[in-house]
Amino acid sequence: MSLNQFANKVDIPYTRIYDYTKRLKSKPSIGNVFKITQAFPQYTCFIFNINPKQLPEQIILKE
């Protein structure tokens, strides 16, 4: 997938996607991370550096 196709799929301007990939100082906002995970849910664990095999062991605090 080209950067242009990716930008169109996640609805983020091409120049911003280009900055994320080429300029290491540029980081996506939480809104843009949300758009990316919505467009590619299968990569959510990878994006957030989560090991899916450990998910059942996670402790979830209840209010």
JSON list of N, CA and C in Angstrom, two decimals:
[
{"chain": "A", "resi": 1, "resn": "MET", "atom": "N", "xyz": [0.86, -1.17, 0.00]},
{"chain": "A", "resi": 1, "resn": "MET", "atom": "CA", "xyz": [0.00, 0.00, 0.00]},
{"chain": "A", "resi": 1, "resn": "MET", "atom": "C", "xyz": [0.91, 1.24, 0.00]},
{"chain": "A", "resi": 2, "resn": "SER", "atom": "N", "xyz": [0.62, 2.17, -0.86]},
{"chain": "A", "resi": 2, "resn": "SER", "atom": "CA", "xyz": [1.41, 3.40, -0.92]},
{"chain": "A", "resi": 2, "resn": "SER", "atom": "C", "xyz": [0.99, 4.35, 0.20]},
{"chain": "A", "resi": 3, "resn": "LEU", "atom": "N", "xyz": [1.84, 5.33, 0.47]},
{"chain": "A", "resi": 3, "resn": "LEU", "atom": "CA", "xyz": [1.49, 6.31, 1.50]},
{"chain": "A", "resi": 3, "resn": "LEU", "atom": "C", "xyz": [0.23, 7.08, 1.13]},
{"chain": "A", "resi": 4, "resn": "ASN", "atom": "N", "xyz": [0.07, 7.35, -0.15]},
{"chain": "A", "resi": 4, "resn": "ASN", "atom": "CA", "xyz": [-1.12, 8.07, -0.60]},
{"chain": "A", "resi": 4, "resn": "ASN", "atom": "C", "xyz": [-2.39, 7.24, -0.35]},
{"chain": "A", "resi": 5, "resn": "GLN", "atom": "N", "xyz": [-2.34, 5.95, -0.65]},
{"chain": "A", "resi": 5, "resn": "GLN", "atom": "CA", "xyz": [-3.49, 5.08, -0.39]},
{"chain": "A", "resi": 5, "resn": "GLN", "atom": "C", "xyz": [-3.77, 4.99, 1.11]},
{"chain": "A", "resi": 6, "resn": "PHE", "atom": "N", "xyz": [-2.70, 4.87, 1.90]},
{"chain": "A", "resi": 6, "resn": "PHE", "atom": "CA", "xyz": [-2.84, 4.80, 3.35]},
{"chain": "A", "resi": 6, "resn": "PHE", "atom": "C", "xyz": [-3.49, 6.08, 3.88]},
{"chain": "A", "resi": 7, "resn": "ALA", "atom": "N", "xyz": [-3.00, 7.22, 3.42]},
{"chain": "A", "resi": 7, "resn": "ALA", "atom": "CA", "xyz": [-3.54, 8.51, 3.86]},
{"chain": "A", "resi": 7, "resn": "ALA", "atom": "C", "xyz": [-5.02, 8.63, 3.53]},
{"chain": "A", "resi": 8, "resn": "ASN", "atom": "N", "xyz": [-5.39, 8.18, 2.34]},
{"chain": "A", "resi": 8, "resn": "ASN", "atom": "CA", "xyz": [-6.81, 8.24, 1.95]},
{"chain": "A", "resi": 8, "resn": "ASN", "atom": "C", "xyz": [-7.65, 7.30, 2.79]},
{"chain": "A", "resi": 9, "resn": "LYS", "atom": "N", "xyz": [-7.14, 6.12, 3.10]},
{"chain": "A", "resi": 9, "resn": "LYS", "atom": "CA", "xyz": [-7.91, 5.13, 3.87]},
{"chain": "A", "resi": 9, "resn": "LYS", "atom": "C", "xyz": [-8.16, 5.60, 5.30]},
{"chain": "A", "resi": 10, "resn": "VAL", "atom": "N", "xyz": [-7.15, 6.22, 5.92]},
{"chain": "A", "resi": 10, "resn": "VAL", "atom": "CA", "xyz": [-7.29, 6.64, 7.32]},
{"chain": "A", "resi": 10, "resn": "VAL", "atom": "C", "xyz": [-7.76, 8.09, 7.47]},
{"chain": "A", "resi": 11, "resn": "ASP", "atom": "N", "xyz": [-7.93, 8.78, 6.34]},
{"chain": "A", "resi": 11, "resn": "ASP", "atom": "CA", "xyz": [-8.42, 10.16, 6.35]},
{"chain": "A", "resi": 11, "resn": "ASP", "atom": "C", "xyz": [-7.50, 11.10, 7.12]},
{"chain": "A", "resi": 12, "resn": "ILE", "atom": "N", "xyz": [-6.20, 10.99, 6.84]},
{"chain": "A", "resi": 12, "resn": "ILE", "atom": "CA", "xyz": [-5.18, 11.88, 7.39]},
{"chain": "A", "resi": 12, "resn": "ILE", "atom": "C", "xyz": [-4.43, 12.45, 6.19]},
{"chain": "A", "resi": 13, "resn": "PRO", "atom": "N", "xyz": [-4.12, 13.74, 6.19]},
{"chain": "A", "resi": 13, "resn": "PRO", "atom": "CA", "xyz": [-3.42, 14.31, 5.03]},
{"chain": "A", "resi": 13, "resn": "PRO", "atom": "C", "xyz": [-2.11, 13.59, 4.71]},
{"chain": "A", "resi": 14, "resn": "TYR", "atom": "N", "xyz": [-1.83, 13.46, 3.42]},
{"chain": "A", "resi": 14, "resn": "TYR", "atom": "CA", "xyz": [-0.62, 12.76, 2.96]},
{"chain": "A", "resi": 14, "resn": "TYR", "atom": "C", "xyz": [0.64, 13.35, 3.58]},
{"chain": "A", "resi": 15, "resn": "THR", "atom": "N", "xyz": [0.72, 14.68, 3.67]},
{"chain": "A", "resi": 15, "resn": "THR", "atom": "CA", "xyz": [1.93, 15.30, 4.20]},
{"chain": "A", "resi": 15, "resn": "THR", "atom": "C", "xyz": [2.16, 14.91, 5.66]},
{"chain": "A", "resi": 16, "resn": "ARG", "atom": "N", "xyz": [1.09, 14.76, 6.41]},
{"chain": "A", "resi": 16, "resn": "ARG", "atom": "CA", "xyz": [1.23, 14.35, 7.81]},
{"chain": "A", "resi": 16, "resn": "ARG", "atom": "C", "xyz": [1.70, 12.90, 7.90]},
{"chain": "A", "resi": 17, "resn": "ILE", "atom": "N", "xyz": [1.15, 12.01, 7.08]},
{"chain": "A", "resi": 17, "resn": "ILE", "atom": "CA", "xyz": [1.59, 10.61, 7.06]},
{"chain": "A", "resi": 17, "resn": "ILE", "atom": "C", "xyz": [3.06, 10.54, 6.65]},
{"chain": "A", "resi": 18, "resn": "TYR", "atom": "N", "xyz": [3.44, 11.34, 5.66]},
{"chain": "A", "resi": 18, "resn": "TYR", "atom": "CA", "xyz": [4.83, 11.37, 5.21]},
{"chain": "A", "resi": 18, "resn": "TYR", "atom": "C", "xyz": [5.75, 11.78, 6.36]},
{"chain": "A", "resi": 19, "resn": "ASP", "atom": "N", "xyz": [5.35, 12.80, 7.11]},
{"chain": "A", "resi": 19, "resn": "ASP", "atom": "CA", "xyz": [6.15, 13.25, 8.26]},
{"chain": "A", "resi": 19, "resn": "ASP", "atom": "C", "xyz": [6.30, 12.15, 9.30]},
{"chain": "A", "resi": 20, "resn": "TYR", "atom": "N", "xyz": [5.24, 11.39, 9.55]},
{"chain": "A", "resi": 20, "resn": "TYR", "atom": "CA", "xyz": [5.31, 10.31, 10.54]},
{"chain": "A", "resi": 20, "resn": "TYR", "atom": "C", "xyz": [6.33, 9.26, 10.12]},
{"chain": "A", "resi": 21, "resn": "THR", "atom": "N", "xyz": [6.43, 9.00, 8.82]},
{"chain": "A", "resi": 21, "resn": "THR", "atom": "CA", "xyz": [7.31, 7.93, 8.36]},
{"chain": "A", "resi": 21, "resn": "THR", "atom": "C", "xyz": [8.74, 8.39, 8.12]},
{"chain": "A", "resi": 22, "resn": "LYS", "atom": "N", "xyz": [8.94, 9.66, 7.79]},
{"chain": "A", "resi": 22, "resn": "LYS", "atom": "CA", "xyz": [10.28, 10.14, 7.42]},
{"chain": "A", "resi": 22, "resn": "LYS", "atom": "C", "xyz": [10.94, 10.98, 8.50]},
{"chain": "A", "resi": 23, "resn": "ARG", "atom": "N", "xyz": [10.17, 11.67, 9.29]},
{"chain": "A", "resi": 23, "resn": "ARG", "atom": "CA", "xyz": [10.73, 12.52, 10.35]},
{"chain": "A", "resi": 23, "resn": "ARG", "atom": "C", "xyz": [10.44, 11.86, 11.68]},
{"chain": "A", "resi": 24, "resn": "LEU", "atom": "N", "xyz": [11.46, 11.32, 12.28]},
{"chain": "A", "resi": 24, "resn": "LEU", "atom": "CA", "xyz": [11.25, 10.55, 13.51]},
{"chain": "A", "resi": 24, "resn": "LEU", "atom": "C", "xyz": [10.79, 11.41, 14.68]},
{"chain": "A", "resi": 25, "resn": "LYS", "atom": "N", "xyz": [10.95, 12.73, 14.59]},
{"chain": "A", "resi": 25, "resn": "LYS", "atom": "CA", "xyz": [10.51, 13.60, 15.68]},
{"chain": "A", "resi": 25, "resn": "LYS", "atom": "C", "xyz": [9.00, 13.82, 15.64]},
{"chain": "A", "resi": 26, "resn": "SER", "atom": "N", "xyz": [8.40, 13.58, 14.49]},
{"chain": "A", "resi": 26, "resn": "SER", "atom": "CA", "xyz": [6.97, 13.80, 14.34]},
{"chain": "A", "resi": 26, "resn": "SER", "atom": "C", "xyz": [6.20, 12.59, 14.87]},
{"chain": "A", "resi": 27, "resn": "LYS", "atom": "N", "xyz": [5.30, 12.82, 15.79]},
{"chain": "A", "resi": 27, "resn": "LYS", "atom": "CA", "xyz": [4.49, 11.75, 16.39]},
{"chain": "A", "resi": 27, "resn": "LYS", "atom": "C", "xyz": [3.01, 12.01, 16.11]},
{"chain": "A", "resi": 28, "resn": "PRO", "atom": "N", "xyz": [2.23, 10.97, 15.87]},
{"chain": "A", "resi": 28, "resn": "PRO", "atom": "CA", "xyz": [0.80, 11.17, 15.61]},
{"chain": "A", "resi": 28, "resn": "PRO", "atom": "C", "xyz": [0.05, 11.59, 16.87]},
{"chain": "A", "resi": 29, "resn": "SER", "atom": "N", "xyz": [-0.97, 12.39, 16.69]},
{"chain": "A", "resi": 29, "resn": "SER", "atom": "CA", "xyz": [-1.83, 12.77, 17.80]},
{"chain": "A", "resi": 29, "resn": "SER", "atom": "C", "xyz": [-2.70, 11.57, 18.17]},
{"chain": "A", "resi": 30, "resn": "ILE", "atom": "N", "xyz": [-3.32, 11.62, 19.33]},
{"chain": "A", "resi": 30, "resn": "ILE", "atom": "CA", "xyz": [-4.18, 10.51, 19.74]},
{"chain": "A", "resi": 30, "resn": "ILE", "atom": "C", "xyz": [-5.35, 10.37, 18.79]},
{"chain": "A", "resi": 31, "resn": "GLY", "atom": "N", "xyz": [-5.82, 11.48, 18.24]},
{"chain": "A", "resi": 31, "resn": "GLY", "atom": "CA", "xyz": [-6.91, 11.42, 17.26]},
{"chain": "A", "resi": 31, "resn": "GLY", "atom": "C", "xyz": [-6.50, 10.68, 16.01]},
{"chain": "A", "resi": 32, "resn": "ASN", "atom": "N", "xyz": [-5.28, 10.91, 15.55]},
{"chain": "A", "resi": 32, "resn": "ASN", "atom": "CA", "xyz": [-4.80, 10.22, 14.36]},
{"chain": "A", "resi": 32, "resn": "ASN", "atom": "C", "xyz": [-4.50, 8.75, 14.64]},
{"chain": "A", "resi": 33, "resn": "VAL", "atom": "N", "xyz": [-4.02, 8.44, 15.84]},
{"chain": "A", "resi": 33, "resn": "VAL", "atom": "CA", "xyz": [-3.82, 7.04, 16.21]},
{"chain": "A", "resi": 33, "resn": "VAL", "atom": "C", "xyz": [-5.16, 6.32, 16.20]},
{"chain": "A", "resi": 34, "resn": "PHE", "atom": "N", "xyz": [-6.20, 6.98, 16.70]},
{"chain": "A", "resi": 34, "resn": "PHE", "atom": "CA", "xyz": [-7.55, 6.40, 16.69]},
{"chain": "A", "resi": 34, "resn": "PHE", "atom": "C", "xyz": [-8.01, 6.13, 15.27]},
{"chain": "A", "resi": 35, "resn": "LYS", "atom": "N", "xyz": [-7.78, 7.08, 14.35]},
{"chain": "A", "resi": 35, "resn": "LYS", "atom": "CA", "xyz": [-8.17, 6.89, 12.95]},
{"chain": "A", "resi": 35, "resn": "LYS", "atom": "C", "xyz": [-7.45, 5.69, 12.34]},
{"chain": "A", "resi": 36, "resn": "ILE", "atom": "N", "xyz": [-6.17, 5.55, 12.66]},
{"chain": "A", "resi": 36, "resn": "ILE", "atom": "CA", "xyz": [-5.38, 4.44, 12.11]},
{"chain": "A", "resi": 36, "resn": "ILE", "atom": "C", "xyz": [-5.88, 3.11, 12.65]},
{"chain": "A", "resi": 37, "resn": "THR", "atom": "N", "xyz": [-6.15, 3.03, 13.96]},
{"chain": "A", "resi": 37, "resn": "THR", "atom": "CA", "xyz": [-6.64, 1.77, 14.53]},
{"chain": "A", "resi": 37, "resn": "THR", "atom": "C", "xyz": [-8.05, 1.45, 14.06]},
{"chain": "A", "resi": 38, "resn": "GLN", "atom": "N", "xyz": [-8.85, 2.46, 13.76]},
{"chain": "A", "resi": 38, "resn": "GLN", "atom": "CA", "xyz": [-10.18, 2.22, 13.21]},
{"chain": "A", "resi": 38, "resn": "GLN", "atom": "C", "xyz": [-10.08, 1.66, 11.79]},
{"chain": "A", "resi": 39, "resn": "ALA", "atom": "N", "xyz": [-9.13, 2.17, 11.02]},
{"chain": "A", "resi": 39, "resn": "ALA", "atom": "CA", "xyz": [-8.98, 1.72, 9.64]},
{"chain": "A", "resi": 39, "resn": "ALA", "atom": "C", "xyz": [-8.31, 0.35, 9.55]},
{"chain": "A", "resi": 40, "resn": "PHE", "atom": "N", "xyz": [-7.43, 0.04, 10.51]},
{"chain": "A", "resi": 40, "resn": "PHE", "atom": "CA", "xyz": [-6.68, -1.22, 10.50]},
{"chain": "A", "resi": 40, "resn": "PHE", "atom": "C", "xyz": [-6.75, -1.88, 11.88]},
{"chain": "A", "resi": 41, "resn": "PRO", "atom": "N", "xyz": [-7.93, -2.36, 12.30]},
{"chain": "A", "resi": 41, "resn": "PRO", "atom": "CA", "xyz": [-8.05, -2.92, 13.65]},
{"chain": "A", "resi": 41, "resn": "PRO", "atom": "C", "xyz": [-7.17, -4.15, 13.89]},
{"chain": "A", "resi": 42, "resn": "GLN", "atom": "N", "xyz": [-6.83, -4.87, 12.82]},
{"chain": "A", "resi": 42, "resn": "GLN", "atom": "CA", "xyz": [-6.01, -6.06, 12.99]},
{"chain": "A", "resi": 42, "resn": "GLN", "atom": "C", "xyz": [-4.60, -5.73, 13.46]},
{"chain": "A", "resi": 43, "resn": "TYR", "atom": "N", "xyz": [-4.18, -4.47, 13.35]},
{"chain": "A", "resi": 43, "resn": "TYR", "atom": "CA", "xyz": [-2.82, -4.08, 13.77]},
{"chain": "A", "resi": 43, "resn": "TYR", "atom": "C", "xyz": [-2.81, -3.31, 15.08]},
{"chain": "A", "resi": 44, "resn": "THR", "atom": "N", "xyz": [-3.91, -3.26, 15.79]},
{"chain": "A", "resi": 44, "resn": "THR", "atom": "CA", "xyz": [-3.99, -2.48, 17.02]},
{"chain": "A", "resi": 44, "resn": "THR", "atom": "C", "xyz": [-2.97, -2.94, 18.06]},
{"chain": "A", "resi": 45, "resn": "CYS", "atom": "N", "xyz": [-2.83, -4.23, 18.26]},
{"chain": "A", "resi": 45, "resn": "CYS", "atom": "CA", "xyz": [-1.85, -4.74, 19.24]},
{"chain": "A", "resi": 45, "resn": "CYS", "atom": "C", "xyz": [-0.44, -4.34, 18.84]},
{"chain": "A", "resi": 46, "resn": "PHE", "atom": "N", "xyz": [-0.12, -4.41, 17.56]},
{"chain": "A", "resi": 46, "resn": "PHE", "atom": "CA", "xyz": [1.20, -4.02, 17.09]},
{"chain": "A", "resi": 46, "resn": "PHE", "atom": "C", "xyz": [1.44, -2.53, 17.32]},
{"chain": "A", "resi": 47, "resn": "ILE", "atom": "N", "xyz": [0.46, -1.71, 17.01]},
{"chain": "A", "resi": 47, "resn": "ILE", "atom": "CA", "xyz": [0.61, -0.26, 17.16]},
{"chain": "A", "resi": 47, "resn": "ILE", "atom": "C", "xyz": [0.86, 0.11, 18.62]},
{"chain": "A", "resi": 48, "resn": "PHE", "atom": "N", "xyz": [0.15, -0.54, 19.53]},
{"chain": "A", "resi": 48, "resn": "PHE", "atom": "CA", "xyz": [0.29, -0.23, 20.95]},
{"chain": "A", "resi": 48, "resn": "PHE", "atom": "C", "xyz": [1.31, -1.12, 21.67]},
{"chain": "A", "resi": 49, "resn": "ASN", "atom": "N", "xyz": [2.04, -1.93, 20.90]},
{"chain": "A", "resi": 49, "resn": "ASN", "atom": "CA", "xyz": [3.08, -2.80, 21.45]},
{"chain": "A", "resi": 49, "resn": "ASN", "atom": "C", "xyz": [2.53, -3.71, 22.55]},
{"chain": "A", "resi": 50, "resn": "ILE", "atom": "N", "xyz": [1.42, -4.37, 22.24]},
{"chain": "A", "resi": 50, "resn": "ILE", "atom": "CA", "xyz": [0.76, -5.28, 23.17]},
{"chain": "A", "resi": 50, "resn": "ILE", "atom": "C", "xyz": [0.93, -6.70, 22.65]},
{"chain": "A", "resi": 51, "resn": "ASN", "atom": "N", "xyz": [1.27, -7.61, 23.54]},
{"chain": "A", "resi": 51, "resn": "ASN", "atom": "CA", "xyz": [1.37, -9.02, 23.17]},
{"chain": "A", "resi": 51, "resn": "ASN", "atom": "C", "xyz": [-0.02, -9.65, 23.34]},
{"chain": "A", "resi": 52, "resn": "PRO", "atom": "N", "xyz": [-0.69, -10.02, 22.25]},
{"chain": "A", "resi": 52, "resn": "PRO", "atom": "CA", "xyz": [-2.05, -10.55, 22.38]},
{"chain": "A", "resi": 52, "resn": "PRO", "atom": "C", "xyz": [-2.12, -11.85, 23.17]},
{"chain": "A", "resi": 53, "resn": "LYS", "atom": "N", "xyz": [-1.02, -12.58, 23.26]},
{"chain": "A", "resi": 53, "resn": "LYS", "atom": "CA", "xyz": [-1.02, -13.82, 24.03]},
{"chain": "A", "resi": 53, "resn": "LYS", "atom": "C", "xyz": [-1.10, -13.55, 25.52]},
{"chain": "A", "resi": 54, "resn": "GLN", "atom": "N", "xyz": [-0.75, -12.33, 25.94]},
{"chain": "A", "resi": 54, "resn": "GLN", "atom": "CA", "xyz": [-0.79, -11.98, 27.36]},
{"chain": "A", "resi": 54, "resn": "GLN", "atom": "C", "xyz": [-2.08, -11.25, 27.75]},
{"chain": "A", "resi": 55, "resn": "LEU", "atom": "N", "xyz": [-2.94, -10.97, 26.79]},
{"chain": "A", "resi": 55, "resn": "LEU", "atom": "CA", "xyz": [-4.16, -10.23, 27.10]},
{"chain": "A", "resi": 55, "resn": "LEU", "atom": "C", "xyz": [-5.05, -10.92, 28.14]},
{"chain": "A", "resi": 56, "resn": "PRO", "atom": "N", "xyz": [-5.23, -12.25, 28.09]},
{"chain": "A", "resi": 56, "resn": "PRO", "atom": "CA", "xyz": [-6.08, -12.87, 29.13]},
{"chain": "A", "resi": 56, "resn": "PRO", "atom": "C", "xyz": [-5.51, -12.71, 30.53]},
{"chain": "A", "resi": 57, "resn": "GLU", "atom": "N", "xyz": [-4.21, -12.45, 30.66]},
{"chain": "A", "resi": 57, "resn": "GLU", "atom": "CA", "xyz": [-3.58, -12.31, 31.97]},
{"chain": "A", "resi": 57, "resn": "GLU", "atom": "C", "xyz": [-3.64, -10.88, 32.50]},
{"chain": "A", "resi": 58, "resn": "GLN", "atom": "N", "xyz": [-4.13, -9.95, 31.70]},
{"chain": "A", "resi": 58, "resn": "GLN", "atom": "CA", "xyz": [-4.17, -8.55, 32.11]},
{"chain": "A", "resi": 58, "resn": "GLN", "atom": "C", "xyz": [-5.17, -8.36, 33.25]},
{"chain": "A", "resi": 59, "resn": "ILE", "atom": "N", "xyz": [-4.81, -7.53, 34.18]},
{"chain": "A", "resi": 59, "resn": "ILE", "atom": "CA", "xyz": [-5.69, -7.19, 35.29]},
{"chain": "A", "resi": 59, "resn": "ILE", "atom": "C", "xyz": [-6.45, -5.92, 34.91]},
{"chain": "A", "resi": 60, "resn": "ILE", "atom": "N", "xyz": [-7.75, -5.97, 34.94]},
{"chain": "A", "resi": 60, "resn": "ILE", "atom": "CA", "xyz": [-8.57, -4.81, 34.61]},
{"chain": "A", "resi": 60, "resn": "ILE", "atom": "C", "xyz": [-9.19, -4.31, 35.91]},
{"chain": "A", "resi": 61, "resn": "LEU", "atom": "N", "xyz": [-8.86, -3.07, 36.25]},
{"chain": "A", "resi": 61, "resn": "LEU", "atom": "CA", "xyz": [-9.41, -2.49, 37.47]},
{"chain": "A", "resi": 61, "resn": "LEU", "atom": "C", "xyz": [-10.84, -2.04, 37.21]},
{"chain": "A", "resi": 62, "resn": "LYS", "atom": "N", "xyz": [-11.71, -2.37, 38.13]},
{"chain": "A", "resi": 62, "resn": "LYS", "atom": "CA", "xyz": [-13.11, -1.97, 37.99]},
{"chain": "A", "resi": 62, "resn": "LYS", "atom": "C", "xyz": [-13.38, -0.82, 38.93]},
{"chain": "A", "resi": 63, "resn": "GLU", "atom": "N", "xyz": [-14.24, 0.08, 38.46]},
{"chain": "A", "resi": 63, "resn": "GLU", "atom": "CA", "xyz": [-14.56, 1.26, 39.27]},
{"chain": "A", "resi": 63, "resn": "GLU", "atom": "C", "xyz": [-15.50, 0.91, 40.40]}
]
